[in-house]
Every structure is written in structure tokens, then in C-alpha cells.
Coordinates of C-alpha atoms in Angstrom, one line a residue:
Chain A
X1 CA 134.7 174.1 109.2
X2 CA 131.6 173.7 107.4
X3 CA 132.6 170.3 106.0
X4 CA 134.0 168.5 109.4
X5 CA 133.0 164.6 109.5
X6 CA 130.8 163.5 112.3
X7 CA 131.4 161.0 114.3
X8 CA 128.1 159.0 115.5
X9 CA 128.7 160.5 119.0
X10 CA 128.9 163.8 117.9
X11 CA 125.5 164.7 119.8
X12 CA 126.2 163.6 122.5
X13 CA 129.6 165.3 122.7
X14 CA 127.4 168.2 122.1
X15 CA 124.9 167.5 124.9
X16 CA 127.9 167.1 127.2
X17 CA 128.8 170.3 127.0
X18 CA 132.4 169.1 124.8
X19 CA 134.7 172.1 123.3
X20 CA 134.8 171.0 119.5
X21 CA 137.4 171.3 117.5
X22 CA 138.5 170.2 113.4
X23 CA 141.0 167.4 113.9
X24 CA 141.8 165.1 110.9
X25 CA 138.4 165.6 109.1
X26 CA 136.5 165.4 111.7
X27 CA 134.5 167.2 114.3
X28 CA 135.9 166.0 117.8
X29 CA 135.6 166.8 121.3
X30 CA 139.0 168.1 122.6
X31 CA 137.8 168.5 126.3
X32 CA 134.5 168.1 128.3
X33 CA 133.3 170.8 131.0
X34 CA 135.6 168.7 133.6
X35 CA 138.9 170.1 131.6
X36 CA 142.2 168.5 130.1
X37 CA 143.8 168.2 133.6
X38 CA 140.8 166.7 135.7
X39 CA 140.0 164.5 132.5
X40 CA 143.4 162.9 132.4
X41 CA 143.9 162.3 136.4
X42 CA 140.3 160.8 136.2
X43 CA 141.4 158.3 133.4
X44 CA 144.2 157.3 135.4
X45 CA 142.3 156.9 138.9
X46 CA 139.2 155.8 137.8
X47 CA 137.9 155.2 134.0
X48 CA 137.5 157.6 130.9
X49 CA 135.6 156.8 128.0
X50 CA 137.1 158.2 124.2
X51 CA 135.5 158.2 121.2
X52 CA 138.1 157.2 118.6
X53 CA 135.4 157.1 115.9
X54 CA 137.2 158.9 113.5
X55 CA 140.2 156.4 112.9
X56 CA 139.9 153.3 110.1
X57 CA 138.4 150.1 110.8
X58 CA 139.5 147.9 107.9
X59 CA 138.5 144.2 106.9
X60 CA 141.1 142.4 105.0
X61 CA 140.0 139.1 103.1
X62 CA 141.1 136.7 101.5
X63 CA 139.2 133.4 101.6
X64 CA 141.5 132.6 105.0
X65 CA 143.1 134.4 107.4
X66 CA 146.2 133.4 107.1
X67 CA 146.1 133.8 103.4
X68 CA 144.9 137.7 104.6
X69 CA 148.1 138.0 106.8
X70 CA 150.5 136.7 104.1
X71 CA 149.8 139.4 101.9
X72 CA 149.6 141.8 104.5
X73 CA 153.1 141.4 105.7
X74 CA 154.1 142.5 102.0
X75 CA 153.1 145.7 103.7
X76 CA 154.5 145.8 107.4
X77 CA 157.4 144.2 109.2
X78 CA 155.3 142.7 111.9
X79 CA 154.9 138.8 112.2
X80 CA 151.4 138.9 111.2
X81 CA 151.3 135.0 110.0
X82 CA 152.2 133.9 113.4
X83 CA 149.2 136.0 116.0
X84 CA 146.8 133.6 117.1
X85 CA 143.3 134.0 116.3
X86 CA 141.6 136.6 118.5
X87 CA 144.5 138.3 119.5
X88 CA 145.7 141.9 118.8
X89 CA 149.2 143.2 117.7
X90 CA 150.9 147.0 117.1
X91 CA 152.4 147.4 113.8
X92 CA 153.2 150.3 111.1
X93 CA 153.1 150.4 107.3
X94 CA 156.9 151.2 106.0
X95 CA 157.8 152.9 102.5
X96 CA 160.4 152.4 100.4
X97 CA 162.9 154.4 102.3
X98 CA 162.4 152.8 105.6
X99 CA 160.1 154.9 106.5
X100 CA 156.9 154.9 108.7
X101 CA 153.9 155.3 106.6
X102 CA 151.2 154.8 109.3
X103 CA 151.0 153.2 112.4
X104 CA 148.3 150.8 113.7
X105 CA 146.8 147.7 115.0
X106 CA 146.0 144.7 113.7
X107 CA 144.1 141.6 114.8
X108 CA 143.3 138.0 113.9
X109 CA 139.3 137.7 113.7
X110 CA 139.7 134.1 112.7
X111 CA 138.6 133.7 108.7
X112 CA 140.2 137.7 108.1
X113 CA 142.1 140.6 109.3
X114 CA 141.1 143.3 111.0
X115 CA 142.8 146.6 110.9
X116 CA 142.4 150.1 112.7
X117 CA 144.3 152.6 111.0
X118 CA 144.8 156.8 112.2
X119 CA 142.2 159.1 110.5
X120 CA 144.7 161.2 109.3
X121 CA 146.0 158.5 107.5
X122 CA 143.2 156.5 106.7
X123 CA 142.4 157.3 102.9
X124 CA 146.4 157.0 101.9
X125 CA 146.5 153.6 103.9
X126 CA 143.2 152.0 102.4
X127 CA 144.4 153.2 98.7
X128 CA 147.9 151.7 99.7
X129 CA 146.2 148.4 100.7
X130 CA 143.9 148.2 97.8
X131 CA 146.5 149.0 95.1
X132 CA 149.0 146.3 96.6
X133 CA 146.7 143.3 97.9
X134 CA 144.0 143.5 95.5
X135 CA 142.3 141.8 93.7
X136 CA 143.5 138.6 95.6
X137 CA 142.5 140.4 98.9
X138 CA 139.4 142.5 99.8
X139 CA 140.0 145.8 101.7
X140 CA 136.8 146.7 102.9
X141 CA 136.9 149.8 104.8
X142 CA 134.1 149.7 108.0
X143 CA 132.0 152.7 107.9
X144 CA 129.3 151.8 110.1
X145 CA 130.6 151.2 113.0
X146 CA 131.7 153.6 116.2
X147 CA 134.8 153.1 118.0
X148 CA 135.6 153.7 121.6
X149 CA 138.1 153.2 124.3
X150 CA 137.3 152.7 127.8
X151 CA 140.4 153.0 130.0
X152 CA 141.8 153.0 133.3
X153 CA 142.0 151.2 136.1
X154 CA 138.4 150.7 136.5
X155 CA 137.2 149.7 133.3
X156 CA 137.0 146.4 133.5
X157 CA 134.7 146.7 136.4
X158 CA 132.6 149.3 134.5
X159 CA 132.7 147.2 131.7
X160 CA 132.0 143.9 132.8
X161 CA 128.1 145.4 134.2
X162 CA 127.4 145.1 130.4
X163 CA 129.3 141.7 130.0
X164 CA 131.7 139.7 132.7
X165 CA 132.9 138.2 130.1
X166 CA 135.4 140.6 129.4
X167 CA 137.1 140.1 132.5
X168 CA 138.7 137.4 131.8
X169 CA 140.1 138.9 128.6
X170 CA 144.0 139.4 128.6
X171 CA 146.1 142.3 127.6
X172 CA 145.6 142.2 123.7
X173 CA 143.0 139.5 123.2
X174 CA 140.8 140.2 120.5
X175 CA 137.2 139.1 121.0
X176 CA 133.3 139.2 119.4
X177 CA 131.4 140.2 122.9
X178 CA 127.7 141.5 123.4
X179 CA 127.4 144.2 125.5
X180 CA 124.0 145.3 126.5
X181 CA 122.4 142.8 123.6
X182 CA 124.7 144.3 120.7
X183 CA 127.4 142.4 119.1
X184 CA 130.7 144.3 119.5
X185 CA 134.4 144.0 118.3
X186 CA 136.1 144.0 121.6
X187 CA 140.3 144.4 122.2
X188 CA 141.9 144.8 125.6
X189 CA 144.4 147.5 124.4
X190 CA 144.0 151.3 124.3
X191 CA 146.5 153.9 124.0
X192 CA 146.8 155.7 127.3
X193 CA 149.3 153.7 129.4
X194 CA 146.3 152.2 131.3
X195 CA 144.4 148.9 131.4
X196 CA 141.1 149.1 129.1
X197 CA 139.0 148.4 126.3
X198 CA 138.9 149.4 122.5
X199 CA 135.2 148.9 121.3
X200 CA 133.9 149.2 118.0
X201 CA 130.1 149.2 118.2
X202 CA 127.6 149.1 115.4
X203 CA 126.4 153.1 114.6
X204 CA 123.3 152.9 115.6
X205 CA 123.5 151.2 118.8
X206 CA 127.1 153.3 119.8
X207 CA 125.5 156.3 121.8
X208 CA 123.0 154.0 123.9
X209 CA 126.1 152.0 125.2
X210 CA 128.1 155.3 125.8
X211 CA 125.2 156.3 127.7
X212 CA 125.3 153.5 129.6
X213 CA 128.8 153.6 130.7
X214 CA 129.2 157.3 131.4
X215 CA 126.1 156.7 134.1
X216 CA 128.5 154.8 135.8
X217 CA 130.2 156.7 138.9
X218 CA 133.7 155.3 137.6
X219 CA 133.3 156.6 134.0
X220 CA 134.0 160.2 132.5
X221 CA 134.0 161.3 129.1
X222 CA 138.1 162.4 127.9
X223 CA 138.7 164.8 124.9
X224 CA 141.9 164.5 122.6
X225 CA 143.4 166.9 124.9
X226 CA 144.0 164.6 127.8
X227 CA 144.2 161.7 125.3
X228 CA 147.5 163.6 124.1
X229 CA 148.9 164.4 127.2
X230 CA 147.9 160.6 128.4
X231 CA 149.4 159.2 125.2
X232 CA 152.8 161.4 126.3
X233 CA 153.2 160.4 129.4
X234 CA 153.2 156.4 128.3
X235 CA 155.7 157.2 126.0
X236 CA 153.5 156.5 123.0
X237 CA 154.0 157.8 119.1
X238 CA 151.5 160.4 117.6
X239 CA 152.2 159.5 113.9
X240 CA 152.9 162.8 112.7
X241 CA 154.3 164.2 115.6
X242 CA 156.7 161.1 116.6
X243 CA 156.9 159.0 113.5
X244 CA 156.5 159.9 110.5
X245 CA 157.6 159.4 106.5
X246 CA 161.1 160.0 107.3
X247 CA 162.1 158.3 110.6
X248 CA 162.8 154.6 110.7
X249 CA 161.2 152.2 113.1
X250 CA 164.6 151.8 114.4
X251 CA 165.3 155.5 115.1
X252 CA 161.9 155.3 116.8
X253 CA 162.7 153.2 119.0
X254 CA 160.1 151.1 117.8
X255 CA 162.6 148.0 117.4
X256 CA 160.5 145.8 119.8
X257 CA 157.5 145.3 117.3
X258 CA 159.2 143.8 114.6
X259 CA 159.5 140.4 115.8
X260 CA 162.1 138.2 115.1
X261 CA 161.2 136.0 112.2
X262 CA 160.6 138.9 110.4
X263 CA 164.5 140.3 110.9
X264 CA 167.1 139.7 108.7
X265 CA 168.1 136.0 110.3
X266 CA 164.5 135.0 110.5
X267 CA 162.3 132.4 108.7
X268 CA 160.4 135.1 106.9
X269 CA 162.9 137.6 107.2
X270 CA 162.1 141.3 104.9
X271 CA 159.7 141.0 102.2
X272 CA 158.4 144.7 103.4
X273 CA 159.1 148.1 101.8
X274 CA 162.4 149.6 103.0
X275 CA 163.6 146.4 105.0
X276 CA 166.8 147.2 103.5
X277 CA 167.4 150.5 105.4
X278 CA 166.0 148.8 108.2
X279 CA 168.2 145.9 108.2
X280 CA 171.2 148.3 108.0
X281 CA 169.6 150.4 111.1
X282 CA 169.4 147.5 113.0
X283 CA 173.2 145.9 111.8
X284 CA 175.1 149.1 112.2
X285 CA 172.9 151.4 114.4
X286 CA 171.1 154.8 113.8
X287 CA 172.8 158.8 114.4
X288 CA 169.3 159.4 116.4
X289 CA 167.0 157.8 118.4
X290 CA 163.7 158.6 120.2
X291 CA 163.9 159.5 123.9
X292 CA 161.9 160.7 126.4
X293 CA 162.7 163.9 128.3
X294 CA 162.0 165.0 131.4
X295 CA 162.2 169.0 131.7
X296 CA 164.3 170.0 135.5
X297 CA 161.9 173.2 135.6
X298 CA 158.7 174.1 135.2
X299 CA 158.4 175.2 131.7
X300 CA 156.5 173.1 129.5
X301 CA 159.1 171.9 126.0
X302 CA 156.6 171.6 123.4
X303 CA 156.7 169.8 119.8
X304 CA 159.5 172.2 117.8
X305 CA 161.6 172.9 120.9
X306 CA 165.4 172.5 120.0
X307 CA 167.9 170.7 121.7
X308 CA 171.8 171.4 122.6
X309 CA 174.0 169.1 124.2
X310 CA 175.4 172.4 126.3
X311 CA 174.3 175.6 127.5
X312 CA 176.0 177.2 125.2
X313 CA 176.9 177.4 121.6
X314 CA 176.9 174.1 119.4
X315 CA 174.1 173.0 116.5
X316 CA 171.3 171.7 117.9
X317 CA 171.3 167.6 118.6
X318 CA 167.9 167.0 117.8
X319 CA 164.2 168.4 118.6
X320 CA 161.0 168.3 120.6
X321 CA 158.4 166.0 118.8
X322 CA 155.8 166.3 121.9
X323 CA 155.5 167.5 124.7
X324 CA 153.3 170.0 127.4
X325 CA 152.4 169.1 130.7
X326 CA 152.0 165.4 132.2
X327 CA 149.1 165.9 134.7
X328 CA 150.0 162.3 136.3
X329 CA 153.9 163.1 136.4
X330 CA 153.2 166.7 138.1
X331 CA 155.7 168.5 135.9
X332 CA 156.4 168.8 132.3
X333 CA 156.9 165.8 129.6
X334 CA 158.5 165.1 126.3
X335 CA 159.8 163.2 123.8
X336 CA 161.9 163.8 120.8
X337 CA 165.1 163.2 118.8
X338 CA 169.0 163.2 120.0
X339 CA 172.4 161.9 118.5
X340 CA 172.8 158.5 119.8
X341 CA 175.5 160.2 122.0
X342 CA 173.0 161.9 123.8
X343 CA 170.5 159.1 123.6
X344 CA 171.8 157.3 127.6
X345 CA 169.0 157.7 130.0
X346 CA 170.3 160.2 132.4
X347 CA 172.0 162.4 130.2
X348 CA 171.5 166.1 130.5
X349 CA 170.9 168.2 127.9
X350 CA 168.9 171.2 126.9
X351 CA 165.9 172.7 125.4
X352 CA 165.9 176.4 123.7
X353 CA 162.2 177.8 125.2
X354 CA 161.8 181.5 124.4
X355 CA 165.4 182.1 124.0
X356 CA 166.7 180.9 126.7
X357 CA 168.7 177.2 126.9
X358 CA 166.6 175.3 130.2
X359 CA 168.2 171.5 130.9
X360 CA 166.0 168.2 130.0
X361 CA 167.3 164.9 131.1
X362 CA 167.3 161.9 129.2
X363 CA 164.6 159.7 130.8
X364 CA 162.8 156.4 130.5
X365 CA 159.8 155.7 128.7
X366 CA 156.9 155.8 129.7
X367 CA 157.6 158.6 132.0
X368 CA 154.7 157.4 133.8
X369 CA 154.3 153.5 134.4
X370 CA 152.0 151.5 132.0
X371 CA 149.7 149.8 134.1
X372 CA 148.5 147.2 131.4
X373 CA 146.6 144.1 132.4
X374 CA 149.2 140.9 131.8
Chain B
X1 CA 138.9 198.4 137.6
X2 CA 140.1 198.5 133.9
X3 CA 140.0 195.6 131.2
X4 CA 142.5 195.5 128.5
X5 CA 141.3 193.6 124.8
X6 CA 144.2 191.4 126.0
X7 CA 142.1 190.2 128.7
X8 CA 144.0 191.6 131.9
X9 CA 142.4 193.4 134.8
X10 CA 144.4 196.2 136.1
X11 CA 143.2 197.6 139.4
X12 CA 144.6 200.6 141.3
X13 CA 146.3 200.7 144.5
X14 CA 147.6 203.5 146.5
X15 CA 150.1 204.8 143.1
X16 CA 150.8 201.2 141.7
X17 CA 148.3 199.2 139.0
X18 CA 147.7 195.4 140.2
X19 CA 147.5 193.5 137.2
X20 CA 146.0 189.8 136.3
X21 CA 143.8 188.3 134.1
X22 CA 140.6 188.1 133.7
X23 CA 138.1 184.9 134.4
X24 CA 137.0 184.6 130.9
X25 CA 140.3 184.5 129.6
X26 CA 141.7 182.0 132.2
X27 CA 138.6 179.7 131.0
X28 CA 139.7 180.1 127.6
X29 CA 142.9 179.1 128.3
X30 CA 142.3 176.2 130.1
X31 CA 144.4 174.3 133.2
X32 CA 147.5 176.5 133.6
X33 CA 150.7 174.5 134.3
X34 CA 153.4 177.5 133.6
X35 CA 153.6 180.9 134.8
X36 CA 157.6 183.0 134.5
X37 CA 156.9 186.0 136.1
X38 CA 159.2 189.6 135.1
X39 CA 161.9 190.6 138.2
X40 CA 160.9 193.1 140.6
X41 CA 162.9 196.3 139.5
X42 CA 162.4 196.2 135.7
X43 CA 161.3 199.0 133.8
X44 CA 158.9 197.9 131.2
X45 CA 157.3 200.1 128.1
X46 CA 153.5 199.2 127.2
X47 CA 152.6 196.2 125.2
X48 CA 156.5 194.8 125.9
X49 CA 155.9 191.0 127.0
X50 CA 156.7 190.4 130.4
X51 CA 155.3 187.3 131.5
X52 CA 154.5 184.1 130.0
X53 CA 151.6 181.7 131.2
X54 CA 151.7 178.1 129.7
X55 CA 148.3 175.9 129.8
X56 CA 148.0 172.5 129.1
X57 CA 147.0 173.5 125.8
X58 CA 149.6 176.4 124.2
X59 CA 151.7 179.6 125.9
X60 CA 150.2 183.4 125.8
X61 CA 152.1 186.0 126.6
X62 CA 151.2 188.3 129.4
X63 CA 151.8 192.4 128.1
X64 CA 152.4 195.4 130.2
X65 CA 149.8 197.2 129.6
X66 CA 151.4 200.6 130.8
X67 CA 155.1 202.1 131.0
X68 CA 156.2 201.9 134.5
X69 CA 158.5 200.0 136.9
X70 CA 157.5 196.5 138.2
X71 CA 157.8 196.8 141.6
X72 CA 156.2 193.4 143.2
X73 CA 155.6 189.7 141.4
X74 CA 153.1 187.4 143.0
X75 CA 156.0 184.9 143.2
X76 CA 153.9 181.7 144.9
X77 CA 152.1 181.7 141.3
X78 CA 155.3 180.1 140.3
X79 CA 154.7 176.9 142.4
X80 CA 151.0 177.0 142.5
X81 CA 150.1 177.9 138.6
X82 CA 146.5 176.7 139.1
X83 CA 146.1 179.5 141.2
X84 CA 145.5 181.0 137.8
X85 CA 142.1 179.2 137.2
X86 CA 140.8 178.8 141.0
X87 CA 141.3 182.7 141.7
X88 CA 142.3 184.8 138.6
X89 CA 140.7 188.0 139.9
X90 CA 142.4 188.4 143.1
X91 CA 144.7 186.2 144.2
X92 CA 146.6 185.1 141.0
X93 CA 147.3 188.2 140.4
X94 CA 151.2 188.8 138.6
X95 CA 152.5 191.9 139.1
X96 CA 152.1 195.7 140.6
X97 CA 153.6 197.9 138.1
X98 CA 154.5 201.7 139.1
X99 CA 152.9 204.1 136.4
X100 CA 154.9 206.1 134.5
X101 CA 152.2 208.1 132.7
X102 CA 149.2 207.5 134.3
X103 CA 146.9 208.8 131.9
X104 CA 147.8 205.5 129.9
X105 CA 145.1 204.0 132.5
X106 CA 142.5 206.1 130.7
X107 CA 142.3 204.1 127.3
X108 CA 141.2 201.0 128.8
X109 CA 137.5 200.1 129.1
X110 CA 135.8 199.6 132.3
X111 CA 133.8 196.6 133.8
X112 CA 130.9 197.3 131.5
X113 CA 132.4 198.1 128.1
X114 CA 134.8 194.8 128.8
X115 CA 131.5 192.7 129.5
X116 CA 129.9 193.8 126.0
X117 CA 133.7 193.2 124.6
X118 CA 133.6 189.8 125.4
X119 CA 130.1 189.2 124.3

């Protein structure tokens, strides 16, 4: 444990009394005094604040942006040419085999990209980048900087007593905004389900701004705990967990961000590793796909969990990825991978817990409703 | 009242053992979402798993800490699992187990040597 990453919030994690715990390098706060469950419902009724600190900001450059974005899209199958300047997209490195490498978001800042990869990945990705785009681009990773989200319901109006301006930001816009006198990178995203705010703050200024907002009556501090079962319940991948090396973005069910021109009859169609398989996933369809599942009892069907298409007998059909308790929903949540004949919302099938075969329907995702500002 | 190192509190009633867990472990645990609770009527052997508990974090099993018959669940901790967290030391309790060997009682530690167990 000795050598655990710090984030530049890990005091006051500390002074709040957080529960810390080794996750991808780093030393993070999986749950304040308030607890998973209260930290969760809080983010969804009022506002909870996350240090996501630990995950990569990366600078792609290339003299332009778009020159930045061509090369990038040598990497992902996203339409990274066509997003407008100051706006923000979802996207995921592939491999060779189809593959998800990474997942990850991407913005235009205007003359470059910006990137923010997962921490777990983060080293892999930036080597990846560098050996592929350079020297023509520069892949500068940002170290200096913090990165938060603010989300729920009421984090606009928690944010905007630092600047109104972000009110007026739409779901996915991409903007330079000072809050509280410091220039911050500023995205109306987040990765809970809920309206919010991604921030990435310069170090030194990150915990008097944290500060600031968790004096607010509307604003909590939330762990990784709730984070994951927030995540869950909006139906959203944990590379890793969800996605990985070995699943396609079409088995994902991830088919929605690769945009057209980059499919197989578009203007810039492929030109990404593994757009072969993906091509053929997308012409001829996939044996499994991601679902969400919704448990009939009480019992929690966690990542590992096998699945049967009866009660009895028969190979399993596929497997947990995630899953444990959705605060929000009242009852237990999951997702994971069927057979495509099992894949219908509404089918029944069942989970193997301690032995026993319990029944999971099919359900759709999110499991709880995304409540994103449009 | 006895503590087991497993962190349940088994208090004596009349010629049955109540049995629960204690504060410090439902703390460590966190939010409980999941409790299965044995059947009235089974015979059980010491250390055999009889219930589960699930938190929002990971599932612990729940050990019967003597041989004897279960003779009464607490079955609203089904529906109201949080139960476990607001009142572990009385009202969540699980099940009333009908000793077998009584003497078994006698190798747990009591209120103080738990305290100093649990640092």
C-alpha cells in the first residue's frame, strides 16, 4: 500500500473522515461517514461531488485540431473529425481483434484534442497514442491538474454560485470557465445517469474549490462505492468489468457511438484497428450481447454470477459483469452477457447465487432513467 | 452476553441463544441490502453457515456458532435489511437456536474480552 498515488484531494478526503482504499494506483475514497447508500440517493436528489483525479487527462496536438482528430481516428471508430469545437464525445480505443482497449471521452478544445482516459488504463493508452501518432502529434499527458465531477440534479445551481455561466452549458459542451477566479476545463457530462459537471482544475487551486462546493447545503462528497452502484443503475460500462480486450463494441451494446460516417457505407468508413470484426458484427450480428438484468428477489447478482436460460440443467448462456444493489431502483441491479436468444427485454432467465438458480429478467438500460440536461 | 471472533452476539433466553451481530461489524460491513435467513426446524452443527447477509459492498456468511435446532428467524429482516445497521443489537437479531451442548456457550468471550478483541 505503501506506494498508492495521491490524488491532490487526498487530505481532504482524509479530513472528511473518507474510508480509503488502493484502486488502480491510487489512494481513493470509496465512501465518506454518510455511507454508499445515503451517498448515492443524495447524488440523485440533490448534488454529489467525485474526485476522478486519478483517470488521464491527455493533450493531443498537432499544429490544428483537426489535423489532431485525423490521426486520432486511426485509433477509435468514433467521428472525431466531425465534433464541433467545444463539445464533448464518448468513444473507446479498439485492438486488432475488435476489441475494446479503453474507453473514454474526447473533446474538441479548438487548436487540439483533449482526452480523459481510465487510470487503470492510462499508461497502456498514452504509450499506445505516442507509439502510433507520434512524432506528427504530441501526446502530452496533464499531470497537474485535478479532476472532479459534480452531479445531480442540483449541480448546476451549486455550480453556477461560482460561475452562471455554466448554466447555459448543454449536455456535452465543452468549455474554458473560471470558477472562483481559476481557469477550469469545464464538460457538462459525468458518469452517473444525472445532469452535472466534469471539472478539471489546476492542482493547486482543486481543494479550495472542493471546499467551496461541499459548503453548499446541496453538495456531498460520493466515494467509488456509490459511484459504482450509480454507474450500474444508468446502465454504464466499467471497462474491465463490462468491456474489455475481448468484447466488441457491438456485443457491448455500444453500437450507438460509432457514428455513421465512420461504418462500413460511410465517408470515412474503418481506418481503426479491428474494424474488420466490427463490420462483420454489425453486417451479420453478434452470439451475445450486453443486457441489463433485473433480479425478481432480493438477492444481490454480483460480477461472476452465471446465467441459465432454465431452472434447470443446460450450460450457462452468459455471466454477471456487475451488479449489487441499486439504492435508487430499491432492489438489486445488473448487467452482463446472454446469447442473442436471450438478449429480448423481458426475457426471463436465471442467475446461479450460492447454489441455487434465482430468475433475472431481461431489462432496459438504464435501469434507472438518465436524467441528462438536453 | 457472548461475542464470537466472527462478530455475533449471542444472548441467552429462557433455554434458547438469540443470536445477531454485533455493531462494529454491521459498521464494517456497511448498508445491508440482503439478508436469507435458515428455516425454523433445522438442526445445525457449529460453524455450518446458515445465513447470509449481503451489503452494498460484498456477502458474509452468518455461522452457527453452537450445535442446536433453529427454532425462530426474525423473518421482517427479510423485507427490512437495514434493520441490520439501525438496530443490530436487538432488534435485527436472526435467529434463536436451541443448544445442544450448552457448554459450547462457554468458549466465547464476554463483553470485555470482545471490546479488547476488536481493539
Amino acid at each position: 500500500m505503501g506506494d498508492l498515488k495521491r490524488t491532490p484531494l487526498y487530505d481532504l478526503h482524509v479530513e472528511l473522515g473518507a474510508k480509503m482504499v488502493g484502486f488502480a494506483g491510487y489512494d481513493m475514497p470509496v465512501q465518506y461517514p454518510l455511507g454508499v447508500m445515503k451517498e448515492h440517493l443524495h447524488c440523485r436528489g440533490a448534488a454529489g461531488l467525485f474526485d476522478v483525479s486519478h483517470m488521464g487527462q491527455v493533450a493531443l496536438r498537432a499544429g490544428s485540431y483537426e489535423a489532431a482528430a485525423k490521426a486520432f481516428e486511426t485509433l477509435v471508430p468514433q467521428d472525431v473529425m466531425g465534433l464541433g469545437a467545444g463539445r464533448q464525445r464518448y468513444g473507446f480505443f479498439t485492438n486488432d481483434a475488435g476489441g475494446i482497449e479503453d474507453d473514454l471521452m474526447f473533446a474538441n478544445r479548438g487548436d487540439h484534442l483533449f482526452v480523459v482516459v481510465n487510470a487503470a488504463c492510462k499508461e497502456a493508452d498514452i504509450a499506445r497514442m505516442t507509439a502510433a501518432l507520434s512524432p506528427d502529434v504530441t501526446v502530452e499527458e496533464i499531470t497537474g491538474r485535478a479532476l472532479v465531477a459534480l452531479q445531480g440534479p442540483a449541480a448546476e445551481t451549486a455550480l453556477a454560485r461560482l460561475n452562471p455561466a455554466v448554466v447555459d452549458m448543454a449536455f456535452m459542451d465543452f468549455t474554458e470557465v473560471e470558477l472562483d477566479g481559476v481557469a477550469c476545463w469545464v464538460s457538462r457530462s459525468g458518469y452517473t445517469g444525472e445532469d452535472g459537471y466534469e471539472i478539471s482544475i489546476p492542482e493547486a487551486d482543486a481543494e479550495g474549490i472542493c471546499r467551496k462546493l461541499l459548503a453548499m447545503e446541496e453538495v456531498e462528497g460520493i466515494g467509488l462505492g456509490a459511484r459504482d452502484s450509480l454507474r450500474l443503475e444508468g446502465g454504464l460500462c466499467l471497462y474491465g468489468n463490462d468491456i474489455d480486450a475481448s468484447t466488441s463494441p457491438i456485443e457491448a451494446a455500444l453500437t450507438w457511438a460509432i457514428q455513421k460516417v465512420r461504418r462500413a457505407d460511410g465517408d470515412r468508413a474503418g481506418g481503426f484497428p479491428g474494424a474488420d470484426r466490427i463490420f462483420g458484427d454489425l453486417a451479420e450480428g453478434v452470439a451475445r450481447k450486453r443486457v441489463g438484468l433485473a433480479p425478481t428477489g432480493r438477492a444481490p447478482m454480483r460480477a461472476g454470477t452465471q446465467l441459465f436460460a432454465a431452472a434447470e440443467g443446460g450450460e450457462p448462456i452468459g455471466e454477471v459483469t456487475s451488479g449489487g444493489f441499486g439504492p435508487t431502483y430499491e432492489g438489486p441491479v445488473a448487467m452482463g452477457y446472454v446469447g442473442t436468444a436471450q438478449a429480448a427485454v423481458g426475457t426471463e432467465i436465471f442467475g446461479e447465487v450460492r447454489g441455487k438458480r434465482l430468475p433475472v429478467t431481461v431489462a432496459k438500460m438504464p435501469l434507472v432513467p438518465a436524467n441528462f440536461k438536453r | 452476553m457472548k461475542y464470537t471472533e466472527e462478530h455475533e452476539w449471542l444472548r441467552v433466553e429462557g433455554d434458547v441463544v438469540v443470536v445477531g451481530i454485533t455493531e462494529h461489524a454491521s459498521e464494517q460491513l456497511g448498508d445491508v441490502v440482503f439478508v436469507e435467513l435458515p428455516e425454523a426446524g433445522t438442526e445445525v452443527t457449529k460453524d455450518e453457515e446458515v445465513c447470509v447477509i449481503e451489503s452494498v459492498k460484498a456477502a458474509s456468511d452468518i455461522l452457527a456458532p453452537i450445535d442446536g435446532e433453529i427454532v425462530e428467524v426474525n423473518e421482517p429482516l427479510v423485507d427490512e435489511p437495514g434493520k441490520v445497521n439501525d438496530d443490530p443489537m436487538e432488534g435485527a437479531w436472526f435467529f434463536k437456536i436451541k443448544p445442544s451442548d450448552p457448554s459450547q456457550m462457554d468458549d466465547y468471550m464476554d463483553e470485555n474480552a470482545y471490546k479488547e478483541f476488536i481493539g
